[in-house]
Short mmCIF file of C-alpha atoms and ligand atoms in Angstrom, two decimals:
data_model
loop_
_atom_site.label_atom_id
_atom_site.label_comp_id
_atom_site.label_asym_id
_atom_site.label_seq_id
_atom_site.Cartn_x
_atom_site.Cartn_y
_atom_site.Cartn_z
CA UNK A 1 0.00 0.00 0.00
CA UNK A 2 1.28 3.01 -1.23
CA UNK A 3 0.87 6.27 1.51
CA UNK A 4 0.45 9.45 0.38
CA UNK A 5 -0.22 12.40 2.57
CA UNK A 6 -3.61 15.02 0.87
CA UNK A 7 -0.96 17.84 1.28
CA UNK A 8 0.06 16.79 -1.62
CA UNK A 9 -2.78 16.83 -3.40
CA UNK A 10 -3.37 19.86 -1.99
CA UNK A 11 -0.40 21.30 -3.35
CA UNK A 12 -0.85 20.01 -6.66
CA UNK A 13 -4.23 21.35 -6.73
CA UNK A 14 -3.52 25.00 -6.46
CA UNK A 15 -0.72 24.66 -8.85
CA UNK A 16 -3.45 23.51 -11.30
CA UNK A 17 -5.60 26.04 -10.49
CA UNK A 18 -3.47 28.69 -11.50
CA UNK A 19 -1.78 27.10 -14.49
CA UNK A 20 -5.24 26.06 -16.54
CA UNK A 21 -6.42 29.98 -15.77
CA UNK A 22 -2.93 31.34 -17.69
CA UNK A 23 -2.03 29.01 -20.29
CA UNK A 24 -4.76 27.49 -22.94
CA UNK A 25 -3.56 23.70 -23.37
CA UNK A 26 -1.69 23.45 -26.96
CA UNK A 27 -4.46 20.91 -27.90
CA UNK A 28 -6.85 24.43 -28.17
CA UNK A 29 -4.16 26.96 -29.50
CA UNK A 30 -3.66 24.56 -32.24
CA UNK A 31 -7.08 24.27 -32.96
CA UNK A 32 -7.58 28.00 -32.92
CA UNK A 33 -4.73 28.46 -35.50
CA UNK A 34 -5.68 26.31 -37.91
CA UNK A 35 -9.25 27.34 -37.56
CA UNK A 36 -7.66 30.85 -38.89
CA UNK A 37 -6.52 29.21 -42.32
CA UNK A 38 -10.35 27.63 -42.51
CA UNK A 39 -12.34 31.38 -41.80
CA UNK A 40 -13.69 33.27 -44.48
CA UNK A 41 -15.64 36.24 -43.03
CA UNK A 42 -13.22 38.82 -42.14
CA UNK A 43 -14.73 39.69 -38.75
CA UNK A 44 -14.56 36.19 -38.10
CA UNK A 45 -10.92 36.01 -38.95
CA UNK A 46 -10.48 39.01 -36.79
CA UNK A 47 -11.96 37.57 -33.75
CA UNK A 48 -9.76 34.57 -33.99
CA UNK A 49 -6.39 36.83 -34.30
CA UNK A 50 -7.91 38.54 -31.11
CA UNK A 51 -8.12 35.43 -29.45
CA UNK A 52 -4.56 33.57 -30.45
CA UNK A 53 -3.30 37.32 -29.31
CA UNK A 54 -5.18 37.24 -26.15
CA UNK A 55 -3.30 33.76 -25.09
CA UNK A 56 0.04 34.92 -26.02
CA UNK A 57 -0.83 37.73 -23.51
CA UNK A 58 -2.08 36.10 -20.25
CA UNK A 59 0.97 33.60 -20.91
CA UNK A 60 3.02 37.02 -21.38
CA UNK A 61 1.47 39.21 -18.45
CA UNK A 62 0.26 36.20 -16.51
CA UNK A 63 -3.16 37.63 -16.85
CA UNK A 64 -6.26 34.67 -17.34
CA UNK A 65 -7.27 33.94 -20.31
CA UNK A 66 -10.55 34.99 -19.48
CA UNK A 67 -12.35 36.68 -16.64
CA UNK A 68 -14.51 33.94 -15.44
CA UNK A 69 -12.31 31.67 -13.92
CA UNK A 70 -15.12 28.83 -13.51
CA UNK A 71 -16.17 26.53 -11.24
CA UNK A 72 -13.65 24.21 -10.37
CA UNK A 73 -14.66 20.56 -11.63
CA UNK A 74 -12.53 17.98 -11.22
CA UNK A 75 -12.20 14.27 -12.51
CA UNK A 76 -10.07 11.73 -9.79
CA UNK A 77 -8.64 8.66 -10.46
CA UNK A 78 -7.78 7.28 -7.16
CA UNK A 79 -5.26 3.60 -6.92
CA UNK A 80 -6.58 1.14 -5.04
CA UNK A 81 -3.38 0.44 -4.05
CA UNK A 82 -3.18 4.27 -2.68
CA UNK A 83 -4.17 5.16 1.27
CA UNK A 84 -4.50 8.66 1.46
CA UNK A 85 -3.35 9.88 5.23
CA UNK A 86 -3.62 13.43 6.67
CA UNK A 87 -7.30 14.24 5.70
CA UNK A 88 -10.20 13.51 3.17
CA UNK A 89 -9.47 14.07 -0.16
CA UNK A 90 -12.55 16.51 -0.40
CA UNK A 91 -11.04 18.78 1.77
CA UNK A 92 -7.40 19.07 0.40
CA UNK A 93 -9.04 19.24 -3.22
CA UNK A 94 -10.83 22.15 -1.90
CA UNK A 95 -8.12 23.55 0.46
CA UNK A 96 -5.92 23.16 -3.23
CA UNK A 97 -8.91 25.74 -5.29
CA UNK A 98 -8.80 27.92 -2.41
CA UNK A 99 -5.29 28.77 -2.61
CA UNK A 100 -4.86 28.40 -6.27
CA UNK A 101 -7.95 31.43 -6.57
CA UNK A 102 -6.87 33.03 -4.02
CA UNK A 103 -2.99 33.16 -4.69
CA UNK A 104 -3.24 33.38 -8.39
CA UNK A 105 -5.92 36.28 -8.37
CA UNK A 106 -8.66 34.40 -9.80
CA UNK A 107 -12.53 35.12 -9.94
CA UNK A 108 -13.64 34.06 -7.26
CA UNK A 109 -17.70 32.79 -8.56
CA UNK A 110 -19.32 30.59 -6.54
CA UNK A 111 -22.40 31.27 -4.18
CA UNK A 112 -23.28 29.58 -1.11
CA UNK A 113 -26.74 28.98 -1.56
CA UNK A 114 -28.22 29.04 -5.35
CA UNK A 115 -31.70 30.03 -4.63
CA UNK A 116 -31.76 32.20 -1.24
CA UNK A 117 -28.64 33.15 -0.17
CA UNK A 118 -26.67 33.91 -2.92
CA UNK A 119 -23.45 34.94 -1.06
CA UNK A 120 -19.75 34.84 -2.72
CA UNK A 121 -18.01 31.98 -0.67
CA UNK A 122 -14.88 34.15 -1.31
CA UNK A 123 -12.62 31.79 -2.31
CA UNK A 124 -14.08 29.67 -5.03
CA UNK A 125 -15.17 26.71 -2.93
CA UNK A 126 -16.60 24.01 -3.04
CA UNK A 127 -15.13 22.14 -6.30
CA UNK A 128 -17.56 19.93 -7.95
CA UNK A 129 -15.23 16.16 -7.41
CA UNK A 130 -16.00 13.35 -9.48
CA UNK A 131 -13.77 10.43 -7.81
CA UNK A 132 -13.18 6.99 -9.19
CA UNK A 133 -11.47 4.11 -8.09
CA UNK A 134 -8.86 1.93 -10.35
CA UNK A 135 -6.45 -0.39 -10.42
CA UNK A 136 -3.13 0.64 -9.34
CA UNK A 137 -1.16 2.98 -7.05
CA UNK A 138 -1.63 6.76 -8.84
CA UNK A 139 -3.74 9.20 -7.98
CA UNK A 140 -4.88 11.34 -11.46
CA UNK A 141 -6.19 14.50 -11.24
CA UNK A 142 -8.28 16.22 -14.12
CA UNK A 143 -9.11 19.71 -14.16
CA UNK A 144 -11.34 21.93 -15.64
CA UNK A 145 -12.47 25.76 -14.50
CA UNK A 146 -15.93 25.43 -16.05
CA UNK A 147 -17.03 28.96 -17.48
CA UNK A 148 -20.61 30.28 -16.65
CA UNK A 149 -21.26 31.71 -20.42
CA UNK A 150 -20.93 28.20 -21.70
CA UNK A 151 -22.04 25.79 -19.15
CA UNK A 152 -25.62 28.20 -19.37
CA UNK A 153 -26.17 26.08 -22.69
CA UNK A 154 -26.55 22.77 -21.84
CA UNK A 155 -29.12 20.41 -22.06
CA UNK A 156 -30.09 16.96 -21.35
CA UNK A 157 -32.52 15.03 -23.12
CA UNK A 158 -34.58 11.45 -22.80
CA UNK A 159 -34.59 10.72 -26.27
CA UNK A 160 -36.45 7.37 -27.50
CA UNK A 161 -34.37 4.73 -29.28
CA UNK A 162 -36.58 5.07 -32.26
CA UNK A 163 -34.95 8.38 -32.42
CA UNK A 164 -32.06 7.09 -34.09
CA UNK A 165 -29.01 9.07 -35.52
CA UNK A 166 -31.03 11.35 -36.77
CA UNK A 167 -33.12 12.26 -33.98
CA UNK A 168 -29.63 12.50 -31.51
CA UNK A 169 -28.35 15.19 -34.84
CA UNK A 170 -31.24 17.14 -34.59
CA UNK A 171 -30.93 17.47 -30.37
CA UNK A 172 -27.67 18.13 -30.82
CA UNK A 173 -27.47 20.52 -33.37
CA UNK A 174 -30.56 22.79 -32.78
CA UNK A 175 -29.72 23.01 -29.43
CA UNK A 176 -26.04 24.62 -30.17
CA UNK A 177 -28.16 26.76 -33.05
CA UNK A 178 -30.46 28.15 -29.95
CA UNK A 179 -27.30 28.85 -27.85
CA UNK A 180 -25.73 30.79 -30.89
CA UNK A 181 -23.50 33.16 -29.74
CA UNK A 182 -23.56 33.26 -25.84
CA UNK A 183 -21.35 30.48 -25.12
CA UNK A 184 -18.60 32.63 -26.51
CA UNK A 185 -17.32 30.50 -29.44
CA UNK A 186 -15.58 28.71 -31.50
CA UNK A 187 -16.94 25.97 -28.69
CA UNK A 188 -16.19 22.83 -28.30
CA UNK A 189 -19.20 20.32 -28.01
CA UNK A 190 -19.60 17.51 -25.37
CA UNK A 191 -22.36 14.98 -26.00
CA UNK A 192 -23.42 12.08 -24.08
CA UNK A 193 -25.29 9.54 -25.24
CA UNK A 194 -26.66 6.43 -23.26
CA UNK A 195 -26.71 5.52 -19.74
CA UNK A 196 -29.42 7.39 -16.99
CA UNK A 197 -30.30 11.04 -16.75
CA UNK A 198 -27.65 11.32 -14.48
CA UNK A 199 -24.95 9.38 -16.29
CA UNK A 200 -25.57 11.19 -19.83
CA UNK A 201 -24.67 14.64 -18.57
CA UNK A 202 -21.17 13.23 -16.03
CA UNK A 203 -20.58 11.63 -19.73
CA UNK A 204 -20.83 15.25 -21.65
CA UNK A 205 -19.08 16.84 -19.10
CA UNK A 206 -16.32 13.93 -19.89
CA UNK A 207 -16.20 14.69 -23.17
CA UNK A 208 -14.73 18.35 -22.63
CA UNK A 209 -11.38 17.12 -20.85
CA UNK A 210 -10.74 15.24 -23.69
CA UNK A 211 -7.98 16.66 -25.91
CA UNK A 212 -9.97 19.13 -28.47
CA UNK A 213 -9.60 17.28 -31.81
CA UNK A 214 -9.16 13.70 -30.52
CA UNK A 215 -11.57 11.39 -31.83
CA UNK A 216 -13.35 9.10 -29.71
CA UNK A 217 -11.98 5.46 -30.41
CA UNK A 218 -14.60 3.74 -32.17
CA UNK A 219 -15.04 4.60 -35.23
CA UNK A 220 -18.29 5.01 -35.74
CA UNK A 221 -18.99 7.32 -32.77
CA UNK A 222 -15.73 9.12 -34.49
CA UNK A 223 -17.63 9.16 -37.81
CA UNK A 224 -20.53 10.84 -35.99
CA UNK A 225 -18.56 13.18 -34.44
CA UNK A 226 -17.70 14.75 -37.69
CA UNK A 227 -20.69 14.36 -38.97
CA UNK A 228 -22.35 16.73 -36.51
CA UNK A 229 -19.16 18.90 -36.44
CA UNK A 230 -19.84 20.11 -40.13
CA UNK A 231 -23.53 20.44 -39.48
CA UNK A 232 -22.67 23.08 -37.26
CA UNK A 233 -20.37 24.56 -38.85
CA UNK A 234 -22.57 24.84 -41.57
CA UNK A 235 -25.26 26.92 -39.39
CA UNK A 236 -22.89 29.55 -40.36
CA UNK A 237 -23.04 31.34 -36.72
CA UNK A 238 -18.73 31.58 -37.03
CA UNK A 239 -16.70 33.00 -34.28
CA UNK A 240 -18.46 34.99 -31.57
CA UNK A 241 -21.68 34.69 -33.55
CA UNK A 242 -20.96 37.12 -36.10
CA UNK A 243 -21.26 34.74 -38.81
CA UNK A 244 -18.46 32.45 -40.60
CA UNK A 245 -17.20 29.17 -41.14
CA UNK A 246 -15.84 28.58 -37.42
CA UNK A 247 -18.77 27.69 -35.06
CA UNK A 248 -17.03 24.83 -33.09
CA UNK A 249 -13.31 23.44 -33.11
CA UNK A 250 -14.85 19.87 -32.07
CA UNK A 251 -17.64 17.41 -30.97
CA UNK A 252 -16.95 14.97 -28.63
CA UNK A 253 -18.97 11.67 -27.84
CA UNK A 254 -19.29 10.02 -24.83
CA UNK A 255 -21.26 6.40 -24.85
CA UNK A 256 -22.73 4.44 -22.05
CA UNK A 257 -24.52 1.17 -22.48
CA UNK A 258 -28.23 1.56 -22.27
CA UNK A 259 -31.48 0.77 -20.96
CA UNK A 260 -33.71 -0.98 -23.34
CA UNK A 261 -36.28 1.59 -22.93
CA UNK A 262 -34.14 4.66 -23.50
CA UNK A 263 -31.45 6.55 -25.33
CA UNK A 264 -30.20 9.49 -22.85
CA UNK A 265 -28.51 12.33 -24.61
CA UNK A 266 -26.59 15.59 -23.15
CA UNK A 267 -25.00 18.64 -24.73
CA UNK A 268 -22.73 20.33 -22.27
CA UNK A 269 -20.56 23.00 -24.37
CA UNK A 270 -17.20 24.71 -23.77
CA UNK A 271 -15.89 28.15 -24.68
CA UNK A 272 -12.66 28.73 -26.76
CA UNK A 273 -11.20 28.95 -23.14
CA UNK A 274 -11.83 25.03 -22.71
CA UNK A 275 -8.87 24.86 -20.07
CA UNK A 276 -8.20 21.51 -18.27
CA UNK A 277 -4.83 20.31 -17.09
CA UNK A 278 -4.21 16.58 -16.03
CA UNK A 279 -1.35 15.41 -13.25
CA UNK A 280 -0.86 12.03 -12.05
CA UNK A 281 1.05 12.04 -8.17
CA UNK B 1 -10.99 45.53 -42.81
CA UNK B 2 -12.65 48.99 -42.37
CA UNK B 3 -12.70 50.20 -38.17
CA UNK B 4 -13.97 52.81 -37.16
CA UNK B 5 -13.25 54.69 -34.01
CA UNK B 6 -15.76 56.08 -31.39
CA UNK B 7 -15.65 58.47 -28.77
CA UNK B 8 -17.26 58.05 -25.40
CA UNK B 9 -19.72 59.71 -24.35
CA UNK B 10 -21.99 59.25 -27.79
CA UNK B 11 -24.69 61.65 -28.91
CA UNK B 12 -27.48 60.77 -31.30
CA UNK B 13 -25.30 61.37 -34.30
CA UNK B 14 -22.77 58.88 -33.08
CA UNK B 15 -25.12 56.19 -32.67
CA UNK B 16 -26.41 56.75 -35.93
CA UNK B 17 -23.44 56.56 -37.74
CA UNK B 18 -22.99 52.80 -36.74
CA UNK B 19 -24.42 49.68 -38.54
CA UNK B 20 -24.49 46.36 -37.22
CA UNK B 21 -21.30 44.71 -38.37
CA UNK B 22 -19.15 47.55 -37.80
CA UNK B 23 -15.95 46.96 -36.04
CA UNK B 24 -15.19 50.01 -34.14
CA UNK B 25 -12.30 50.73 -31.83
CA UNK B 26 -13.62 52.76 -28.66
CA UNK B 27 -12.01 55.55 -26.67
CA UNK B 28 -12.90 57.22 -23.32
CA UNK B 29 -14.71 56.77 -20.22
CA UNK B 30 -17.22 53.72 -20.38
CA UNK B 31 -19.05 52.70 -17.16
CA UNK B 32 -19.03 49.07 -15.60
CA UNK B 33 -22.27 47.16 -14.44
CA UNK B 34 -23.67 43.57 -14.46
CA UNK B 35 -26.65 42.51 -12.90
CA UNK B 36 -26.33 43.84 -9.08
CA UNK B 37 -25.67 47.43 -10.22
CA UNK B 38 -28.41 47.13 -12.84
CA UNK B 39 -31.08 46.50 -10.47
CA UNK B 40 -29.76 49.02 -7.53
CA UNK B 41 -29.16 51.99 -10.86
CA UNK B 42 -33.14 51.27 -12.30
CA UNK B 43 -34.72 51.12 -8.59
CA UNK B 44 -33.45 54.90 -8.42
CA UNK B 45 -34.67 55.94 -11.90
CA UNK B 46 -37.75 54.28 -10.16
CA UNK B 47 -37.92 56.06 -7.37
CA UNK B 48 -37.11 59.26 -8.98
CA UNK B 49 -33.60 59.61 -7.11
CA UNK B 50 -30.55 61.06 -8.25
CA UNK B 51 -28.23 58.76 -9.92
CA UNK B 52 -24.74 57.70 -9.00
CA UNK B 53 -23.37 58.16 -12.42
CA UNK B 54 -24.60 60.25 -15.55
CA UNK B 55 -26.13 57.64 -17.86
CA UNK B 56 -26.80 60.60 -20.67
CA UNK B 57 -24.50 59.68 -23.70
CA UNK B 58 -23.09 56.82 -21.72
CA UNK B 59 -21.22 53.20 -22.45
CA UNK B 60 -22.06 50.87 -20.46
CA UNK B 61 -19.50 47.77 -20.23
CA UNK B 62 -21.09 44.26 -18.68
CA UNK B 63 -17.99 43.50 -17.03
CA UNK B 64 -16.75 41.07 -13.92
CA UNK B 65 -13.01 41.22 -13.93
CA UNK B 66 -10.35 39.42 -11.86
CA UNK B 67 -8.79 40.91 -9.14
CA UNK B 68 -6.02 43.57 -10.37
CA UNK B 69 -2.47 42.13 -8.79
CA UNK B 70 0.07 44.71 -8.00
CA UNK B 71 0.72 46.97 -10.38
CA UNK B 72 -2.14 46.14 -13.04
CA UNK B 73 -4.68 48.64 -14.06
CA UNK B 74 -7.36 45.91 -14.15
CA UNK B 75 -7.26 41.77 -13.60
CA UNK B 76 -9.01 40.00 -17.02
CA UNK B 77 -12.03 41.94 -18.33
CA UNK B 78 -13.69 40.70 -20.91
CA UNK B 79 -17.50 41.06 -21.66
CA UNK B 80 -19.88 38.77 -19.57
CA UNK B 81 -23.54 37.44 -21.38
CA UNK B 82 -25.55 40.48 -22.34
CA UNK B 83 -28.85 38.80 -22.11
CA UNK B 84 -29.02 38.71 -18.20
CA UNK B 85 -28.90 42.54 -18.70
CA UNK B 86 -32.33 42.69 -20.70
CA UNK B 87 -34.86 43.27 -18.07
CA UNK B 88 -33.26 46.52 -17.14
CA UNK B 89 -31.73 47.71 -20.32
CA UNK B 90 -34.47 49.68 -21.91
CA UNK B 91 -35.02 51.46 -19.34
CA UNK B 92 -31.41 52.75 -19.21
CA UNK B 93 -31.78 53.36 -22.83
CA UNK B 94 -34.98 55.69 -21.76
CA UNK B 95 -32.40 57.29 -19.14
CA UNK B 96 -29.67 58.69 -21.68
CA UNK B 97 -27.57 55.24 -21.87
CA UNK B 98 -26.84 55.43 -25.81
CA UNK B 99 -24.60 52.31 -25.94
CA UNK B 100 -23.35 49.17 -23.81
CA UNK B 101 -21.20 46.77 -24.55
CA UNK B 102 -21.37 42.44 -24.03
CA UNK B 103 -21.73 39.41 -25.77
CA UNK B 104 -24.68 37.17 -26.30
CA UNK B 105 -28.31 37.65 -28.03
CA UNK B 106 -30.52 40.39 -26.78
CA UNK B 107 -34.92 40.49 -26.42
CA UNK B 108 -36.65 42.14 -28.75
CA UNK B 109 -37.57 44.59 -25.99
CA UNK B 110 -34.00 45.20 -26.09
CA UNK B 111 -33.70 46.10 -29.84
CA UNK B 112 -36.60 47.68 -30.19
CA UNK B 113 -35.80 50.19 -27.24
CA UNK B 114 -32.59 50.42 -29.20
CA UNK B 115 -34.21 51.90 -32.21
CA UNK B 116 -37.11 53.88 -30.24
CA UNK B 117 -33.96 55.42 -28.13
CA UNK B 118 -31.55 55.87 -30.90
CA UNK B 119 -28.76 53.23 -29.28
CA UNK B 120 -26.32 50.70 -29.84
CA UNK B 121 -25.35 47.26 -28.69
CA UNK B 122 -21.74 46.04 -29.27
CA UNK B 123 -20.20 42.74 -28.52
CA UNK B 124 -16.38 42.61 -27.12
CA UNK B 125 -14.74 38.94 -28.13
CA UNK B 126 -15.77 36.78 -24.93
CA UNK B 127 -12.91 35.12 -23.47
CA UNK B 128 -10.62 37.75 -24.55
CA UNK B 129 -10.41 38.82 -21.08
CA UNK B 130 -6.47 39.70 -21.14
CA UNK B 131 -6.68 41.26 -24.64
CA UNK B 132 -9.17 43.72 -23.59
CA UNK B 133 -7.99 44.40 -20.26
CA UNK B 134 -4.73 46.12 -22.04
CA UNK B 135 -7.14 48.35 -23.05
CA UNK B 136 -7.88 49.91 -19.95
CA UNK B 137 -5.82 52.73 -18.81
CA UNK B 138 -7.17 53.42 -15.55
CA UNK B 139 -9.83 52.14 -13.08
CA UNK B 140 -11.43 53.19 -10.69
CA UNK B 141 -14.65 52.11 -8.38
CA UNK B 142 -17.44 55.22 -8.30
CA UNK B 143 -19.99 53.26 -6.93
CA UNK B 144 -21.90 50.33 -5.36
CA UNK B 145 -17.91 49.02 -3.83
CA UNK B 146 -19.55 46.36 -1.44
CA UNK B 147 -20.50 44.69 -4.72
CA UNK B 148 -16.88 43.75 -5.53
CA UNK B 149 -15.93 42.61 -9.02
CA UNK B 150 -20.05 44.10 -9.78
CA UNK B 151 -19.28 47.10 -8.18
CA UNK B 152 -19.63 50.18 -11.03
CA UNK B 153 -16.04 51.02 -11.82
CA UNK B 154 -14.98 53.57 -14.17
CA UNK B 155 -13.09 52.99 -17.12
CA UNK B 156 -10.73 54.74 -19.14
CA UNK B 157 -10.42 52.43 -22.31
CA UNK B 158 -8.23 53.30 -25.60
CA UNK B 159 -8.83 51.50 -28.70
CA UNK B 160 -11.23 48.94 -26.87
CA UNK B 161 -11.95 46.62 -29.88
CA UNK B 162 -15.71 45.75 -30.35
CA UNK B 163 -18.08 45.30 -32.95
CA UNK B 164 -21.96 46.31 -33.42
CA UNK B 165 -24.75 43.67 -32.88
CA UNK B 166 -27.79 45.69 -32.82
CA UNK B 167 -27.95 49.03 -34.91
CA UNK B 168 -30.48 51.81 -34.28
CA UNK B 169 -31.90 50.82 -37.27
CA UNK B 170 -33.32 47.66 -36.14
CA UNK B 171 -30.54 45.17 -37.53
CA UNK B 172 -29.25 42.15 -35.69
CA UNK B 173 -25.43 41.01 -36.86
CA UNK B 174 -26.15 37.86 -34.98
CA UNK B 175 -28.98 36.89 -37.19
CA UNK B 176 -27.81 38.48 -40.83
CA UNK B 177 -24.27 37.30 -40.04
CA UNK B 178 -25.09 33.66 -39.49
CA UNK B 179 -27.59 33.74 -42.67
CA UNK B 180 -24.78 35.04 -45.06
CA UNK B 181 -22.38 32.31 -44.24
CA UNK B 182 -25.04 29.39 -43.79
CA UNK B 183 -24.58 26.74 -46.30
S1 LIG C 301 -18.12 31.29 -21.91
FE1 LIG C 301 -15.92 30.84 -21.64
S2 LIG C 301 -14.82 32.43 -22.78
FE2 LIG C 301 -16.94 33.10 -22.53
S3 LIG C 301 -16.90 34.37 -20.68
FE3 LIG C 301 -17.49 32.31 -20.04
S4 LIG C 301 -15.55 31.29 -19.49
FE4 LIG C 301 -15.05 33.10 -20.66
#
């Protein structure tokens, strides 16, 4: 049994914080350049120059990317082989967000209450922690500061197997149409499909920690990934809105094996700024 | 790629000059609010009270920066969703307010009161919160300072990049611009 003292995670946490809120992952910058060779409306090419400019300056100025520094979410792969000593991992996760938004000057944006009391916690607590256990004796952290803008636009939706392809394209698609320009894009695209109301939208929130571009392994679900990628690009909304080629950089699928009866669906959509960091300890 | 360059504050001749899909680079004092300050600024036109800023000819940015660290003007500041905005925006628009600044679709209330009041609405690039805060030469809180990051702050902004959404004419970029490049 391997020991490892929630300091550490701790430690590692706030690093994280601060890192994904100053530098955009390569995966993204990439994506935004080449996106620039594919634009044809001016405006559109003009927002994208504006945005590979704006990374080069937060890495520059250590400014963040953007002023909604998100709620923390987080993705843990805990060893079995791991006993953690010193404290729950809850805590030191959010003991880690605390100092990494507090020390690296980040918006702090969560309330306590969401209905009644609607009162800044001050320091960007609590972290929404999605913890699972595998074989082995790491402990993986994933990362993402989830923006407000984008996470606004999601939906999940019971669809009925009869729906087929088509009917998960249509879901999919009008419901980035109706989001249009709010979630700040070029967005990236997380879909679920399959599993319980519950496990269809953990599944598109997945999606977005995937590298932007990566297909999902089988190749049909990679197929239909593209598929619905150039139908909304072809909505012709284009950076920021203000029309062009460039509504999205990427679609990703989740899948989850499903009841007979259903065929679960989620959209859960990213910004540009689709930060997440991953360290294994 | 034809800019052109605006002054704050606007007068009626200013705001008609503009046509959605013009990218214009702005210059001068532009007032921040977001929801909290919204609500506290209409209950006084409301009530009939005396303002804490002059919304006549005014920019108004929807804003929530980072904290500044030491020695920056301003933390990141780019534009936060328009649309939470809409309730009270009109009624600004009644109150001298001749342009704000966001990102994100408006109501029709919105762009009608746009063309009734002879207004804009521009977008800033969302996410280009580091961009646009080099932008900002000064800043400084005038009112509302319990509200923190919503706290009205004022802003002295050169060549603040942004781009017209809803003319006083009645056009919408968001709706034209998507139609001209749909395939
Ligand atoms: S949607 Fe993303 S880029 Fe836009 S303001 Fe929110 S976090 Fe920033």
């Amino acid at each position: 049994m391997r020991e490892l003292s929630v300091s550490v995670i701790t430690d590692t946490v706030a690093g994280m914080c601060e890192e994904a809120n100053i530098y955009l992952g390569d995966d993204v910058s990439t994506a935004l350049k080449q996106s620039l060779e594919v634009e044809e409306s001016p405006t559109g090419k003009e927002v994208l120059k504006q945005l590979i400019d704006n990374l080069e300056i937060a890495k520059n100025e250590q400014i963040p990317i953007c002023q909604d520094t998100g709620f923390a979410v987080f993705f843990v792969e805990i060893g079995q082989d791991v006993h953690l000593t010193g404290g729950t991992l809850e805590e030191a996760i959010n003991a880690g967000v605390k100092k990494g938004y507090t020390d690296g000057y980040l918006r702090k944006s969560i309330v306590k209450d969401p209905l009644y009391d609607r009162k800044n916690t001050g320091d960007n607590t609590p972290a929404v922690i999605y913890t699972d256990l595998v074989p082995g004796d790491k402990v993986k952290i994933a990362f993402a500061p989830k923006g407000g803008g984008s996470e606004n636009m999601s939906a999940v939706k019971m669809l009925k197997p009869a729906d087929g392809e088509e009917g998960l394209i249509d879901f999919v698609v009008n419901h980035v149409k109706a989001a249009g320009p709010n979630p700040c894009p070029p967005i990236v695209v997380g879909v679920g499909i399959g599993g319980t109301f519950d496990k269809v939208a953990v599944n598109s929130k997945k999606a977005l920690f995937r590298p932007v571009g990566q297909p999902n392994p089988d190749q049909k679900y990679a197929g239909l990934e593209k598929k619905i990628l150039d139908k909304i690009n072809d909505l012709g909304v284009g950076p920021q809105g203000f029309g062009g080629r460039v509504f999205a950089l990427a679609v990703h699928i989740e899948t989850y094996p499903s009841h007979i009866a259903s065929m679960a669906a989620a959209v859960n959509i990213n910004c540009h700024a689709c930060r997440h960091l991953e360290k294994t300890i | 790629m034809n800019i052109k360059t605006i002054n704050a504050p606007l007068n009626d001749q200013d705001v008609l000059s503009l046509k959605a899909g013009d990218n214009v680079l702005v210059n001068g004092v532009v007032y921040t609010a977001r929801d909290a300050a919204h609500k506290k600024l209409v209950a006084l036109i409301d009530s009939g009270a005396p303002l804490p800023i002059e919304l006549k000819g005014q920019i108004i940015y929807y804003v929530g920066p980072t904290p500044a660290k030491p020695g920056q003007v301003i933390g990141s500041a780019g534009p936060t969703t328009s649309g939470r905005m809409d309730a009270y925006t009109p009624k600004m628009l009644e109150h001298g307010m001749k342009a704000c600044i966001g990102k994100g679709l408006r109501s029709q209330a919105v762009i009608e009161a746009l063309q009734k009041y002879k207004g804009v609405y521009l977008a800033a690039v969302g996410g280009a919160g580091a961009l646009l805060s080099k932008k900002i030469k000064k800043c400084e809180v005038v009112a509302y300072p319990e509200l923190g990051a919503e706290a009205i702050h004022r802003l002295e902004v050169e060549e603040f990049p942004a781009t017209v959404i809803n003319d006083a004419y009645g056009n919408d970029l968001y709706s034209e611009g998507a139609r001209s490049y749909a395939r």
